[in-house]
Amino acid sequence: MTERIRLLIVDDSTDTREHLTRLLGFEADLQVVGWAASGEQALELVERLPVDVILLDVNMPGLGGMATAEQLAARAPAAAVVMMSVQNESSYLRSAMRAGAREFLVKPFSSEELVTAVRQAYERGRELLEIVAGRSGAPSANAGQNAGATPARRSGQVVSLFAPKGGVGRTTLAVNLAVAAAALGQRVALVDASLQFGDVGVLLNLDPRSRSVVEVVRELGEEDAEAAEKMLVEHRSGVHVLLAPPSPELAETVGSEQLAGIVASLRAAFDLVVVDAPVSLTDTTLALLDGSDVILCLLTLEITSIKNARHFLNLAERLGYPPTKVQLLLNRADAGYGIRLAELESSLGRKVSHTVVSDGRTVVSALNKGEPFAMAERRSRVGRDVARLARALVEGTSAESAAPAREPARRAFAWRAR
Ligand SMILES: Nc1ncnc2c1ncn2[C@@H]1O[C@H](COP(=O)(O)OP(=O)(O)OP(=O)(O)O)[C@@H](O)[C@H]1O
Ligand SMILES: [Mg+2]
């Protein structure tokens, strides 16, 4: 018999719980394994029951559906949430998706809509976990356990800079981190994976006619990703660069597997491969993040940046990345304007592993000259911060501080950051 999808029904109305159980009972591939009359009860039950899909009512007394969904993401990361509500407003749908729901059902719904939503939520969850785990098979309740494991054959390490919000300094720090690591004597490759609007070439003042990833992919055969290392453009800092396509429409000529394969192959030739990863969580981004040893999750002391970082941390956990793989990198750390570092850490329940100060004069003049500040202005505060970041990564001393704070987070201003 094929594997059955195990369901938990969470609704404060006994009638609804019974009705849903009856409807689901007609489907051979679905099995209701538990019922909860409140969000609190659901959170307790998922600790004990193996559950694949949770049907969750939005309007419940006590802990409401949205808050329950957010907490379920941490407690039962492999379970998919299907939210049920009488409200059909787009703001509700968006909130539900932000809280981690995969499907949204508006009451009253037909039995067909119900079972379709359950199956889709389950399948989508499996697909996402399989993309990230880079393997096929049935992850079910144990999904993602190996998703963050370091790939077996390796020499150099892959460090991706990922920001769940654009414009926070990802390219600036990726470029200068690469240059600072090269100054430490490391062999460094820098990959501009922002395929549509990559800025790495501009920050390094490289000839726009230089070979980009488009030509590298075209010229490489199916089997010889290893040859990619010889096709990178060398910058005078010693950093070898894989440039983004020269125009946005060419981005689609580069497949996610191809790019991830090239990055993996660069481990053999370089001590450090720095990836400027795209903002959006596409297959390409997930493939790159999965293949990374360290993900530097970049954020600033702004409420929107913090909110998105929280969502990314939740997702990373659901994808099975070990906490030490994701390290928080706070840019412009002294420009809080009302939010302090301690509040940020308390809100996210995580320590910030690295900080870089705000220094517009140095950063922007380096940008405009096409000369990384890690070369010309390495004694500036921002230059020293990036050098410290490079040293921590090269020496592998940053992983420890990436572990979650031991005390559960006091959500000091969580209500604002949601
Ligand atoms: N530490 C810093 N101090 C002052 N300015 C900074 C700092 N880091 C980055 N900036 C400035 O912030 C702006 C955005 O930086 P950058 O282009 O690197 O961000 P990004 O996250 O790569 O953006 P995008 O999402 O568009 O790719 C630039 O003007 C840059 O000079
Ligand atoms: Mg950028």
Short mmCIF file of C-alpha atoms in Angstrom, two decimals, residues 3-164:
data_model
loop_
_atom_site.label_atom_id
_atom_site.label_comp_id
_atom_site.label_asym_id
_atom_site.label_seq_id
_atom_site.Cartn_x
_atom_site.Cartn_y
_atom_site.Cartn_z
CA GLU A 3 2.22 5.78 2.07
CA ARG A 4 -0.71 7.65 3.60
CA ILE A 5 -0.76 11.38 4.34
CA ARG A 6 -1.17 11.83 8.11
CA LEU A 7 -3.42 14.70 9.12
CA LEU A 8 -4.02 16.74 12.23
CA ILE A 9 -7.27 18.75 12.39
CA VAL A 10 -7.17 21.92 14.47
CA ASP A 11 -10.51 23.71 14.93
CA ASP A 12 -12.35 24.90 18.04
CA SER A 13 -15.68 23.69 16.68
CA THR A 14 -16.44 20.03 17.43
CA ASP A 15 -18.91 19.95 14.52
CA THR A 16 -16.25 21.13 12.08
CA ARG A 17 -13.71 18.61 13.35
CA GLU A 18 -16.22 15.79 12.93
CA HIS A 19 -17.36 17.01 9.53
CA LEU A 20 -13.80 17.27 8.20
CA THR A 21 -12.96 13.83 9.57
CA ARG A 22 -15.93 12.35 7.71
CA LEU A 23 -14.99 14.01 4.43
CA LEU A 24 -11.35 12.94 4.68
CA GLY A 25 -12.35 9.40 5.69
CA PHE A 26 -13.49 8.68 2.11
CA GLU A 27 -9.95 9.07 0.75
CA ALA A 28 -7.72 5.99 0.91
CA ASP A 29 -4.47 7.99 0.87
CA LEU A 30 -5.45 10.27 3.77
CA GLN A 31 -5.49 9.35 7.45
CA VAL A 32 -6.58 11.62 10.27
CA VAL A 33 -4.22 10.88 13.16
CA GLY A 34 -5.23 13.59 15.61
CA TRP A 35 -7.58 16.41 16.59
CA ALA A 36 -6.98 19.61 18.52
CA ALA A 37 -9.52 22.15 19.75
CA SER A 38 -6.97 24.96 20.12
CA GLY A 39 -3.63 26.20 18.85
CA GLU A 40 -2.03 25.41 22.20
CA GLN A 41 -3.24 21.81 22.02
CA ALA A 42 -1.99 21.49 18.43
CA LEU A 43 1.49 22.63 19.47
CA GLU A 44 1.55 19.95 22.15
CA LEU A 45 0.24 17.23 19.85
CA VAL A 46 2.80 17.75 17.08
CA GLU A 47 5.54 17.01 19.58
CA ARG A 48 4.15 13.49 19.96
CA LEU A 49 2.37 12.69 16.68
CA PRO A 50 4.02 12.16 13.32
CA VAL A 51 2.02 14.54 11.11
CA ASP A 52 2.37 15.41 7.42
CA VAL A 53 -0.40 18.00 7.01
CA ILE A 54 -2.12 20.23 9.58
CA LEU A 55 -5.58 21.63 8.82
CA LEU A 56 -5.70 24.81 10.84
CA ASP A 57 -8.60 27.15 11.55
CA VAL A 58 -7.69 30.87 11.53
CA ASN A 59 -10.26 32.03 14.08
CA MET A 60 -9.79 30.28 17.39
CA PRO A 61 -9.96 31.62 20.91
CA GLY A 62 -6.57 31.80 22.66
CA LEU A 63 -3.68 31.33 20.30
CA GLY A 64 -5.12 32.18 16.88
CA GLY A 65 -4.41 30.31 13.67
CA MET A 66 -1.72 32.72 12.40
CA ALA A 67 0.29 32.62 15.60
CA THR A 68 -0.14 28.85 15.80
CA ALA A 69 1.13 28.46 12.23
CA GLU A 70 4.23 30.49 13.02
CA GLN A 71 5.02 28.33 16.04
CA LEU A 72 4.24 25.11 14.17
CA ALA A 73 6.88 26.04 11.62
CA ALA A 74 9.46 25.73 14.39
CA ARG A 75 7.98 22.73 16.20
CA ALA A 76 6.93 20.61 13.23
CA PRO A 77 9.05 21.88 10.34
CA ALA A 78 8.25 18.96 8.05
CA ALA A 79 4.46 19.37 8.37
CA ALA A 80 2.56 21.43 5.79
CA VAL A 81 -0.11 23.81 7.08
CA VAL A 82 -3.44 24.28 5.30
CA MET A 83 -5.22 27.32 6.72
CA MET A 84 -9.03 27.50 6.85
CA SER A 85 -10.96 30.75 7.21
CA VAL A 86 -14.33 32.34 6.57
CA GLN A 87 -12.56 35.49 5.41
CA ASN A 88 -11.58 35.62 1.79
CA GLU A 89 -9.52 38.79 1.84
CA SER A 90 -6.17 38.93 0.15
CA SER A 91 -4.65 40.46 3.27
CA TYR A 92 -5.66 37.30 5.14
CA LEU A 93 -4.19 35.08 2.50
CA ARG A 94 -0.93 37.01 2.55
CA SER A 95 -0.73 36.85 6.35
CA ALA A 96 -1.37 33.11 6.24
CA MET A 97 1.37 32.56 3.68
CA ARG A 98 3.74 34.73 5.68
CA ALA A 99 2.94 32.65 8.76
CA GLY A 100 4.06 29.57 6.82
CA ALA A 101 0.78 28.16 5.42
CA ARG A 102 1.05 26.35 2.10
CA GLU A 103 -2.65 26.37 1.19
CA PHE A 104 -5.60 28.55 2.11
CA LEU A 105 -9.21 27.31 2.13
CA VAL A 106 -12.20 29.63 2.40
CA LYS A 107 -15.13 28.18 4.34
CA PRO A 108 -17.48 26.70 3.23
CA PHE A 109 -15.42 24.53 0.87
CA SER A 110 -16.28 21.36 -0.99
CA SER A 111 -14.76 17.99 -0.12
CA GLU A 112 -12.95 18.10 -3.45
CA GLU A 113 -11.35 21.46 -2.63
CA LEU A 114 -10.37 20.11 0.75
CA VAL A 115 -8.62 16.95 -0.45
CA THR A 116 -6.95 18.80 -3.34
CA ALA A 117 -5.54 21.40 -0.95
CA VAL A 118 -4.27 18.69 1.41
CA ARG A 119 -2.59 16.71 -1.35
CA GLN A 120 -1.08 19.85 -2.92
CA ALA A 121 0.28 21.12 0.38
CA TYR A 122 1.85 17.73 1.01
CA GLU A 123 3.33 17.43 -2.48
CA ARG A 124 4.69 20.98 -2.49
CA GLY A 125 6.35 20.42 0.83
CA ARG A 126 8.00 17.27 -0.49
CA GLU A 127 9.14 19.00 -3.67
CA LEU A 128 10.68 21.89 -1.77
CA LEU A 129 12.50 19.59 0.58
CA GLU A 130 13.69 17.41 -2.29
CA ILE A 131 15.02 20.37 -4.24
CA VAL A 132 16.95 21.48 -1.22
CA ALA A 133 18.04 18.05 -0.13
CA GLY A 134 19.14 17.39 -3.71
CA ARG A 135 17.72 13.90 -3.55
CA SER A 136 14.52 12.05 -4.38
CA GLY A 137 12.61 9.80 -1.99
CA ALA A 138 10.00 10.35 0.66
CA PRO A 139 11.14 12.83 3.28
CA SER A 140 7.86 12.67 5.24
CA ALA A 141 8.23 13.59 8.89
CA ASN A 142 12.00 13.18 8.82
CA ALA A 143 12.37 15.44 5.83
CA GLY A 144 15.32 17.72 5.62
CA GLN A 145 17.46 15.96 8.15
CA ASN A 146 20.33 15.75 5.69
CA ALA A 147 19.44 18.85 3.73
CA GLY A 148 22.09 20.93 5.37
CA ALA A 149 24.81 18.33 5.35
CA THR A 150 28.11 19.40 3.85
CA PRO A 151 28.67 17.81 0.45
CA ALA A 152 31.12 14.91 0.75
CA ARG A 153 33.81 15.67 -1.86
CA ARG A 154 35.29 19.03 -1.01
CA SER A 155 38.38 21.00 -0.43
CA GLY A 156 37.55 24.70 -0.41
CA GLN A 157 34.48 26.08 1.33
CA VAL A 158 31.49 27.75 -0.28
CA VAL A 159 30.16 30.82 1.54
CA SER A 160 26.95 32.36 0.19
CA LEU A 161 25.76 35.83 1.03
CA PHE A 162 22.00 35.77 1.09
CA ALA A 163 19.70 38.64 2.04
CA PRO A 164 15.95 38.08 2.26
#
